[in-house]
């Protein structure tokens, strides 16, 4: 399992959270989807415009090709920006390249923790964890985890949520 784990343990001595990155399989899946969608569009645009309108118009196929070439490294940057940290009282989820977003979900506020995996995610051996709270604005999601890690996280968050809400 290749993840961007900084180090194991709950938190460092100085109180800084220990961040865990997402598995590389998520990046592979997203890049493959990019190629699956934009590859045929590029080829189809070039062939159809070249055949119907002439070779000069086939140059418009460079637009989806450029989007594919631009999207490839952007997906890598986005993948590297996703991370999460389990702290004593809450879960932190951080993401974003240009606009950084950090979500803090207190364990006592969690109402439901789901593990989902669509057909493409299952093919790549991935699952997502969806956290639901009383306030819809604080719902959070961690995509592209290994199924074992997603289940471990679900069980741990459910256990901590029950313990924290029982103390209210």
XYZ file of N, CA, C and O in Angstrom:
672
model
N 0.852 -1.176 0.000
C 0.000 0.000 0.000
C 0.894 1.234 0.000
O 1.659 1.461 0.925
N 0.810 2.015 -1.046
C 1.583 3.257 -1.118
C 0.684 4.409 -0.727
O -0.268 4.724 -1.394
N 0.992 5.035 0.393
C 0.259 6.226 0.795
C 1.267 7.285 1.159
O 2.454 7.030 1.263
N 0.789 8.467 1.387
C 1.653 9.571 1.764
C 1.723 9.723 3.271
O 1.724 10.830 3.768
N 1.768 8.606 4.014
C 1.801 8.676 5.465
C 3.048 9.407 5.919
O 4.157 9.078 5.518
N 2.868 10.393 6.764
C 4.001 11.144 7.286
C 4.740 10.283 8.304
O 5.930 10.096 8.213
N 4.034 9.751 9.281
C 4.589 8.805 10.230
C 3.438 8.206 11.004
O 2.349 8.750 11.060
N 3.671 7.007 11.597
C 2.608 6.349 12.352
C 2.531 6.913 13.752
O 3.482 7.459 14.292
N 1.361 6.767 14.381
C 1.140 7.293 15.726
C 0.029 8.307 15.702
O -0.381 8.782 14.655
N -0.502 8.642 16.866
C -1.636 9.563 16.945
C -1.229 10.987 16.593
O -1.808 11.593 15.723
N -0.272 11.551 17.278
C 0.186 12.913 16.992
C 1.649 13.027 17.387
O 2.148 12.284 18.206
N 2.334 13.982 16.802
C 3.723 14.232 17.175
C 3.775 14.890 18.537
O 2.772 15.404 19.042
N 4.964 14.927 19.118
C 5.133 15.475 20.469
C 4.689 16.933 20.565
O 4.105 17.345 21.550
N 4.932 17.733 19.536
C 4.592 19.146 19.594
C 3.124 19.414 19.282
O 2.717 20.560 19.164
N 2.288 18.368 19.145
C 0.865 18.557 18.945
C 0.441 18.677 17.496
O -0.728 18.836 17.216
N 1.362 18.623 16.563
C 1.019 18.693 15.144
C 0.424 17.356 14.715
O 0.928 16.303 15.079
N -0.678 17.363 13.948
C -1.301 16.091 13.550
C -0.413 15.296 12.599
O 0.405 15.857 11.873
N -0.608 13.995 12.599
C 0.102 13.103 11.689
C -0.800 12.878 10.482
O -1.860 12.271 10.592
N -0.388 13.399 9.340
C -1.200 13.354 8.132
C -0.968 12.059 7.368
O 0.156 11.573 7.279
N -2.036 11.530 6.778
C -1.979 10.346 5.938
C -2.497 10.731 4.558
O -3.593 11.284 4.443
N -1.714 10.449 3.533
C -2.128 10.744 2.163
C -2.964 9.618 1.587
O -3.187 8.584 2.217
N -3.444 9.817 0.382
C -4.276 8.815 -0.276
C -3.418 7.862 -1.091
O -2.338 8.219 -1.561
N -3.899 6.628 -1.306
C -3.136 5.645 -2.086
C -2.946 6.080 -3.533
O -3.772 6.797 -4.098
N -1.861 5.616 -4.129
C -1.535 5.959 -5.512
C -2.577 5.405 -6.488
O -2.734 5.907 -7.601
N -3.314 4.381 -6.093
C -4.338 3.800 -6.961
C -5.393 4.815 -7.372
O -5.939 4.744 -8.470
N -5.698 5.770 -6.497
C -6.668 6.819 -6.833
C -6.152 7.681 -7.979
O -6.900 8.011 -8.902
N -4.882 8.019 -7.943
C -4.283 8.814 -9.023
C -4.311 8.034 -10.335
O -4.666 8.577 -11.384
N -3.957 6.734 -10.280
C -3.991 5.905 -11.492
C -5.401 5.851 -12.065
O -5.589 5.957 -13.276
N -6.414 5.686 -11.188
C -7.794 5.602 -11.647
C -8.215 6.904 -12.326
O -8.793 6.892 -13.418
N -7.930 8.037 -11.698
C -8.337 9.323 -12.262
C -7.636 9.618 -13.572
O -8.232 10.149 -14.504
N -6.354 9.258 -13.672
C -5.633 9.487 -14.931
C -6.145 8.579 -16.040
O -6.239 8.992 -17.199
N -6.480 7.351 -15.690
C -7.036 6.455 -16.701
C -8.382 6.979 -17.197
O -8.663 6.966 -18.396
N -9.220 7.473 -16.293
C -10.501 8.046 -16.702
C -10.309 9.262 -17.606
O -11.055 9.465 -18.562
N -9.281 10.064 -17.319
C -8.973 11.216 -18.165
C -8.643 10.761 -19.585
O -9.159 11.312 -20.557
N -7.811 9.729 -19.701
C -7.418 9.223 -21.017
C -8.598 8.552 -21.711
O -8.802 8.730 -22.917
N -9.397 7.808 -20.951
C -10.553 7.108 -21.541
C -11.551 8.097 -22.116
O -12.162 7.836 -23.150
N -11.730 9.254 -21.470
C -12.684 10.249 -21.979
C -12.088 11.136 -23.066
O -12.704 11.358 -24.106
N -10.906 11.675 -22.826
C -10.352 12.652 -23.771
C -9.607 12.015 -24.946
O -9.480 12.641 -25.997
N -9.107 10.788 -24.790
C -8.417 10.115 -25.897
C -9.331 9.921 -27.102
O -9.018 10.373 -28.207
N -10.477 9.264 -26.922
C -11.390 9.095 -28.066
C -11.941 10.422 -28.605
O -12.165 10.550 -29.814
N -12.160 11.401 -27.728
C -12.634 12.706 -28.208
C -11.581 13.347 -29.109
O -11.898 13.916 -30.157
N -10.315 13.253 -28.718
C -9.225 13.804 -29.521
C -9.164 13.120 -30.883
O -9.114 13.784 -31.928
N -9.183 11.792 -30.867
C -9.090 11.034 -32.123
C -10.318 11.279 -32.981
O -10.220 11.542 -34.192
N -11.505 11.226 -32.351
C -12.749 11.437 -33.098
C -12.828 12.822 -33.713
O -13.247 12.981 -34.867
N -12.412 13.831 -32.964
C -12.424 15.201 -33.483
C -11.484 15.334 -34.677
O -11.847 15.903 -35.711
N -10.289 14.795 -34.544
C -9.319 14.883 -35.640
C -9.777 14.155 -36.882
O -9.700 14.688 -37.996
N -10.285 12.939 -36.709
C -10.707 12.137 -37.856
C -11.949 12.742 -38.515
O -11.993 12.922 -39.737
N -12.969 13.069 -37.712
C -14.213 13.587 -38.287
C -14.024 14.940 -38.969
O -14.501 15.142 -40.091
N -13.347 15.852 -38.288
C -13.144 17.164 -38.903
C -12.223 17.078 -40.113
O -12.418 17.779 -41.108
N -11.213 16.225 -40.041
C -10.323 16.046 -41.189
C -11.047 15.442 -42.375
O -10.815 15.825 -43.527
N -11.952 14.527 -42.119
C -12.681 13.861 -43.186
C -13.804 14.732 -43.745
O -13.982 14.823 -44.950
N -14.548 15.406 -42.847
C -15.709 16.183 -43.288
C -15.361 17.602 -43.739
O -15.976 18.114 -44.677
N -14.409 18.249 -43.055
C -14.157 19.663 -43.332
C -12.787 19.929 -43.941
O -12.522 21.040 -44.379
N -11.924 18.958 -43.916
C -10.598 19.156 -44.489
C -9.515 19.079 -43.419
O -9.772 19.237 -42.231
N -8.282 18.845 -43.857
C -7.182 18.643 -42.917
C -6.912 19.841 -41.996
O -6.493 19.662 -40.857
N -7.145 21.035 -42.455
C -6.902 22.211 -41.614
C -7.790 22.233 -40.381
O -7.374 22.657 -39.304
N -9.020 21.779 -40.548
C -9.955 21.755 -39.420
C -9.608 20.664 -38.412
O -10.029 20.714 -37.257
N -8.861 19.666 -38.836
C -8.470 18.581 -37.929
C -7.580 19.098 -36.797
O -7.436 18.439 -35.766
N -7.020 20.287 -36.967
C -6.177 20.876 -35.918
C -6.979 21.161 -34.644
O -6.399 21.294 -33.562
N -8.321 21.230 -34.752
C -9.141 21.432 -33.561
C -9.028 20.253 -32.589
O -9.410 20.359 -31.434
N -8.498 19.127 -33.077
C -8.268 17.974 -32.193
C -7.182 18.293 -31.170
O -7.052 17.585 -30.168
N -6.422 19.338 -31.394
C -5.391 19.726 -30.437
C -6.003 20.273 -29.134
O -5.346 20.247 -28.100
N -7.250 20.755 -29.192
C -7.898 21.280 -27.981
C -8.111 20.189 -26.925
O -7.649 20.332 -25.793
N -8.793 19.068 -27.258
C -8.917 18.024 -26.225
C -7.576 17.385 -25.885
O -7.350 16.985 -24.745
N -6.654 17.336 -26.848
C -5.320 16.804 -26.554
C -4.604 17.707 -25.551
O -3.973 17.233 -24.604
N -4.718 19.024 -25.759
C -4.121 19.970 -24.806
C -4.737 19.845 -23.425
O -4.044 19.923 -22.409
N -6.050 19.640 -23.374
C -6.736 19.454 -22.094
C -6.236 18.187 -21.398
O -6.022 18.187 -20.183
N -6.026 17.135 -22.169
C -5.494 15.897 -21.607
C -4.081 16.114 -21.055
O -3.773 15.693 -19.939
N -3.237 16.781 -21.825
C -1.856 17.019 -21.390
C -1.788 17.973 -20.196
O -0.885 17.873 -19.363
N -2.714 18.900 -20.097
C -2.773 19.806 -18.947
C -3.350 19.086 -17.731
O -2.891 19.266 -16.603
N -4.371 18.242 -17.946
C -5.040 17.555 -16.841
C -4.178 16.516 -16.162
O -4.323 16.269 -14.959
N -3.262 15.896 -16.894
C -2.416 14.840 -16.328
C -1.638 15.331 -15.098
O -1.760 14.743 -14.024
N -0.845 16.395 -15.197
C -0.122 16.847 -13.990
C -1.052 17.489 -12.953
O -0.779 17.446 -11.755
N -2.165 18.080 -13.397
C -3.101 18.688 -12.445
C -3.733 17.623 -11.540
O -3.942 17.855 -10.354
N -4.019 16.460 -12.106
C -4.549 15.366 -11.290
C -3.524 14.933 -10.246
O -3.877 14.605 -9.113
N -2.254 14.937 -10.613
C -1.196 14.603 -9.651
C -1.119 15.615 -8.526
O -0.993 15.248 -7.354
N -1.219 16.885 -8.857
C -1.196 17.935 -7.822
C -2.393 17.806 -6.901
O -2.276 17.944 -5.683
N -3.566 17.552 -7.478
C -4.766 17.398 -6.656
C -4.657 16.184 -5.745
O -5.010 16.254 -4.565
N -4.151 15.074 -6.270
C -3.997 13.850 -5.470
C -3.063 14.090 -4.283
O -3.346 13.666 -3.176
N -1.956 14.786 -4.525
C -1.003 15.062 -3.443
C -1.580 15.996 -2.390
O -1.138 16.000 -1.248
N -2.583 16.802 -2.747
C -3.142 17.760 -1.787
C -4.086 17.103 -0.784
O -4.343 17.661 0.270
N -4.639 15.937 -1.100
C -5.580 15.263 -0.201
C -4.835 14.549 0.911
O -3.888 13.810 0.664
N -5.295 14.755 2.149
C -4.727 14.053 3.296
C -5.705 14.142 4.455
O -6.602 14.976 4.461
N -5.528 13.253 5.411
C -6.381 13.265 6.596
C -5.558 12.899 7.820
O -4.491 12.292 7.703
N -6.048 13.323 8.978
C -5.350 13.049 10.239
C -6.390 12.746 11.312
O -7.380 13.459 11.454
N -6.132 11.691 12.064
C -6.986 11.341 13.200
C -6.368 11.949 14.449
O -5.232 11.639 14.793
N -7.114 12.827 15.104
C -6.630 13.422 16.344
C -7.449 12.862 17.501
O -8.338 12.040 17.298
N -7.153 13.306 18.707
C -7.828 12.786 19.901
C -9.326 13.055 19.878
O -10.123 12.189 20.252
N -9.759 14.237 19.427
C -11.169 14.610 19.500
C -11.850 14.810 18.155
O -13.060 15.004 18.102
N -11.081 14.797 17.060
C -11.687 15.063 15.763
C -10.853 14.481 14.636
O -9.746 14.012 14.834
N -11.442 14.518 13.449
C -10.788 14.068 12.229
C -10.570 15.292 11.350
O -11.491 16.079 11.137
N -9.361 15.456 10.847
C -9.033 16.561 9.944
C -8.940 16.017 8.525
O -8.338 14.972 8.299
N -9.525 16.742 7.581
C -9.406 16.393 6.165
C -8.961 17.658 5.443
O -9.604 18.697 5.549
N -7.847 17.556 4.729
C -7.288 18.710 4.032
C -7.177 18.376 2.549
O -6.804 17.271 2.180
N -7.515 19.370 1.706
C -7.442 19.172 0.258
C -7.365 20.534 -0.432
O -7.653 21.555 0.166
N -7.002 20.486 -1.699
C -7.000 21.697 -2.504
C -5.612 22.160 -2.873
O -4.697 22.084 -2.076
N -5.484 22.643 -4.106
C -4.206 23.144 -4.601
C -4.216 24.664 -4.551
O -3.412 25.274 -3.854
N -5.112 25.288 -5.274
C -5.198 26.752 -5.260
C -5.965 27.242 -4.038
O -5.534 28.146 -3.346
N -7.119 26.642 -3.807
C -7.927 26.982 -2.636
C -7.857 25.817 -1.671
O -8.490 24.787 -1.873
N -7.074 25.991 -0.615
C -6.932 24.949 0.404
C -8.195 24.912 1.249
O -8.732 25.949 1.623
N -8.660 23.716 1.535
C -9.831 23.534 2.369
C -9.502 22.504 3.431
O -9.014 21.423 3.119
N -9.721 22.861 4.671
C -9.486 21.932 5.772
C -10.783 21.775 6.547
O -11.352 22.747 7.025
N -11.246 20.539 6.642
C -12.487 20.233 7.334
C -12.155 19.545 8.647
O -11.350 18.614 8.668
N -12.767 20.002 9.716
C -12.594 19.398 11.034
C -13.936 18.790 11.424
O -14.943 19.490 11.501
N -13.943 17.481 11.636
C -15.175 16.788 12.014
C -14.992 16.224 13.425
O -14.259 15.254 13.604
N -15.646 16.821 14.428
C -15.550 16.282 15.800
C -16.204 14.903 15.862
O -17.277 14.685 15.293
N -15.570 13.965 16.554
C -16.094 12.611 16.642
C -17.498 12.592 17.241
O -18.356 11.829 16.804
N -17.760 13.440 18.221
C -19.060 13.462 18.881
C -20.189 13.969 17.997
O -21.364 13.759 18.299
N -19.867 14.629 16.884
C -20.893 15.169 15.978
C -21.237 14.221 14.833
O -22.160 14.479 14.078
N -20.481 13.137 14.695
C -20.728 12.203 13.597
C -21.998 11.415 13.860
O -22.207 10.898 14.950
N -22.845 11.349 12.848
C -24.071 10.577 12.961
C -24.013 9.288 12.159
O -24.613 8.299 12.531
N -23.286 9.320 11.052
C -23.221 8.162 10.176
C -21.883 8.171 9.452
O -21.429 9.211 8.992
N -21.256 6.995 9.375
C -20.009 6.840 8.620
C -20.241 5.719 7.617
O -20.543 4.591 7.995
N -20.134 6.041 6.330
C -20.377 5.070 5.263
C -19.099 4.771 4.500
O -18.270 5.652 4.306
N -18.989 3.524 4.046
C -17.935 3.138 3.112
C -18.627 2.799 1.802
O -19.523 1.950 1.770
N -18.258 3.500 0.733
C -18.863 3.257 -0.572
C -17.777 2.924 -1.591
O -16.621 3.348 -1.447
N -18.177 2.165 -2.599
C -17.246 1.805 -3.658
C -18.040 1.509 -4.922
O -18.763 0.512 -4.992
N -17.918 2.395 -5.904
C -18.601 2.202 -7.180
C -17.875 1.169 -8.029
O -16.818 0.662 -7.647
N -18.404 0.868 -9.210
C -17.786 -0.166 -10.050
C -16.354 0.165 -10.480
O -15.499 -0.711 -10.495
N -16.092 1.421 -10.801
C -14.728 1.789 -11.214
C -13.793 1.727 -10.006
O -12.673 1.204 -10.105
N -14.248 2.231 -8.859
C -13.424 2.159 -7.651
C -13.137 0.702 -7.273
O -12.011 0.366 -6.904
N -14.138 -0.157 -7.365
C -13.925 -1.570 -7.039
C -12.905 -2.199 -7.978
O -12.080 -3.009 -7.548
N -12.960 -1.834 -9.252
C -11.997 -2.372 -10.210
C -10.564 -2.010 -9.814
O -9.652 -2.807 -10.004
N -10.383 -0.833 -9.280
C -9.047 -0.384 -8.867
C -8.746 -0.714 -7.410
O -7.701 -0.325 -6.891
N -9.649 -1.410 -6.728
C -9.427 -1.792 -5.332
C -9.471 -0.602 -4.399
O -8.643 -0.506 -3.493
N -10.437 0.307 -4.599
C -10.543 1.517 -3.795
C -11.930 1.631 -3.174
O -12.884 1.026 -3.656
N -12.026 2.416 -2.132
C -13.302 2.706 -1.475
C -13.231 4.123 -0.917
O -12.150 4.668 -0.712
N -14.396 4.717 -0.662
C -14.465 6.061 -0.097
C -15.186 6.008 1.238
O -16.080 5.193 1.440
N -14.787 6.894 2.139
C -15.450 7.024 3.432
C -16.221 8.331 3.427
O -15.655 9.393 3.143
N -17.506 8.258 3.703
C -18.386 9.431 3.762
C -18.825 9.631 5.207
O -19.334 8.712 5.825
N -18.586 10.834 5.734
C -18.959 11.162 7.109
C -20.159 12.094 7.077
O -20.137 13.112 6.402
N -21.192 11.735 7.819
C -22.391 12.573 7.901
C -22.506 13.109 9.327
O -22.343 12.361 10.287
N -22.790 14.398 9.431
C -22.989 15.041 10.726
C -24.361 15.694 10.741
O -25.071 15.693 9.741
N -24.721 16.276 11.891
C -26.018 16.949 12.008
C -26.105 18.138 11.056
O -27.153 18.418 10.495
N -25.013 18.851 10.872
C -24.984 19.996 9.953
C -24.466 19.509 8.600
O -23.353 19.011 8.494
N -25.291 19.657 7.574
C -24.911 19.164 6.244
C -23.644 19.832 5.727
O -22.910 19.253 4.939
N -23.367 21.050 6.171
C -22.185 21.773 5.692
C -20.893 21.120 6.171
O -19.842 21.338 5.573
N -20.948 20.334 7.233
C -19.728 19.710 7.739
C -19.590 18.257 7.317
O -18.699 17.577 7.788
N -20.467 17.766 6.437
C -20.275 16.421 5.912
C -18.935 16.390 5.187
O -18.535 17.368 4.562
N -18.251 15.277 5.292
C -16.920 15.182 4.700
C -16.773 13.832 4.003
O -17.475 12.874 4.313
N -15.811 13.772 3.096
C -15.562 12.563 2.319
C -14.066 12.382 2.138
O -13.343 13.350 1.902
N -13.618 11.139 2.265
C -12.226 10.793 1.965
C -12.276 9.772 0.828
O -12.686 8.629 1.035
N -11.873 10.161 -0.383
C -11.972 9.250 -1.527
C -10.733 8.379 -1.678
O -9.659 8.693 -1.164
N -10.904 7.269 -2.406
C -9.773 6.487 -2.887
C -8.935 5.770 -1.853
O -7.741 5.597 -2.061
N -9.530 5.316 -0.774
C -8.779 4.562 0.224
C -8.764 3.080 -0.139
O -9.640 2.594 -0.860
N -7.774 2.354 0.377
C -7.813 0.907 0.274
C -9.012 0.429 1.074
O -9.305 0.985 2.142
N -9.751 -0.586 0.604
C -10.951 -1.028 1.314
C -10.696 -1.399 2.781
O -11.526 -1.110 3.643
N -9.559 -2.010 3.068
C -9.242 -2.373 4.457
C -9.087 -1.126 5.321
O -9.568 -1.075 6.453
N -8.406 -0.114 4.787
C -8.227 1.145 5.522
C -9.563 1.860 5.684
O -9.840 2.437 6.736
N -10.408 1.820 4.651
C -11.722 2.460 4.741
C -12.573 1.797 5.826
O -13.231 2.485 6.615
N -12.545 0.476 5.888
C -13.309 -0.232 6.915
C -12.739 0.028 8.302
O -13.486 0.211 9.268
N -11.395 0.034 8.427
C -10.771 0.340 9.715
C -11.151 1.734 10.177
O -11.526 1.936 11.331
N -11.098 2.693 9.252
C -11.434 4.070 9.590
C -12.911 4.187 9.974
O -13.254 4.848 10.949
N -13.785 3.530 9.225
C -15.216 3.543 9.551
C -15.457 2.993 10.954
O -16.157 3.590 11.762
N -14.846 1.834 11.251
C -15.048 1.222 12.569
C -14.503 2.102 13.680
O -15.144 2.282 14.718
N -13.323 2.673 13.460
C -12.711 3.535 14.489
C -13.537 4.808 14.699
O -13.793 5.201 15.835
N -13.957 5.440 13.605
C -14.736 6.674 13.733
C -16.097 6.400 14.375
O -16.574 7.202 15.182
N -16.705 5.278 14.036
C -17.988 4.917 14.646
C -17.816 4.689 16.138
O -18.613 5.176 16.950
N -16.771 3.972 16.504
C -16.495 3.702 17.917
C -16.224 5.002 18.677
O -16.787 5.234 19.742
N -15.389 5.867 18.129
C -15.088 7.142 18.787
C -16.319 8.045 18.831
O -16.546 8.748 19.810
N -17.130 8.029 17.765
C -18.344 8.838 17.740
C -19.336 8.391 18.802
O -19.948 9.225 19.473
N -19.492 7.096 18.970
C -20.389 6.582 19.998
C -19.891 6.950 21.387
O -20.669 7.340 22.255
N -18.584 6.823 21.614
C -18.016 7.151 22.924
C -18.162 8.629 23.233
O -18.502 9.008 24.365
N -17.947 9.499 22.237
C -18.026 10.935 22.469
C -19.473 11.398 22.645
O -19.755 12.262 23.454
N -20.395 10.830 21.848
C -21.787 11.264 21.959
C -22.435 10.739 23.230
O -23.362 11.362 23.753
N -21.956 9.615 23.761
C -22.507 9.078 25.009
C -22.144 9.986 26.177
O -22.875 10.060 27.162
N -21.034 10.705 26.047
C -20.593 11.593 27.120
C -21.285 12.941 27.106
O -21.062 13.779 27.980
N -22.137 13.227 26.119
C -22.810 14.534 26.037
C -23.966 14.630 27.002
O -24.649 13.760 27.333
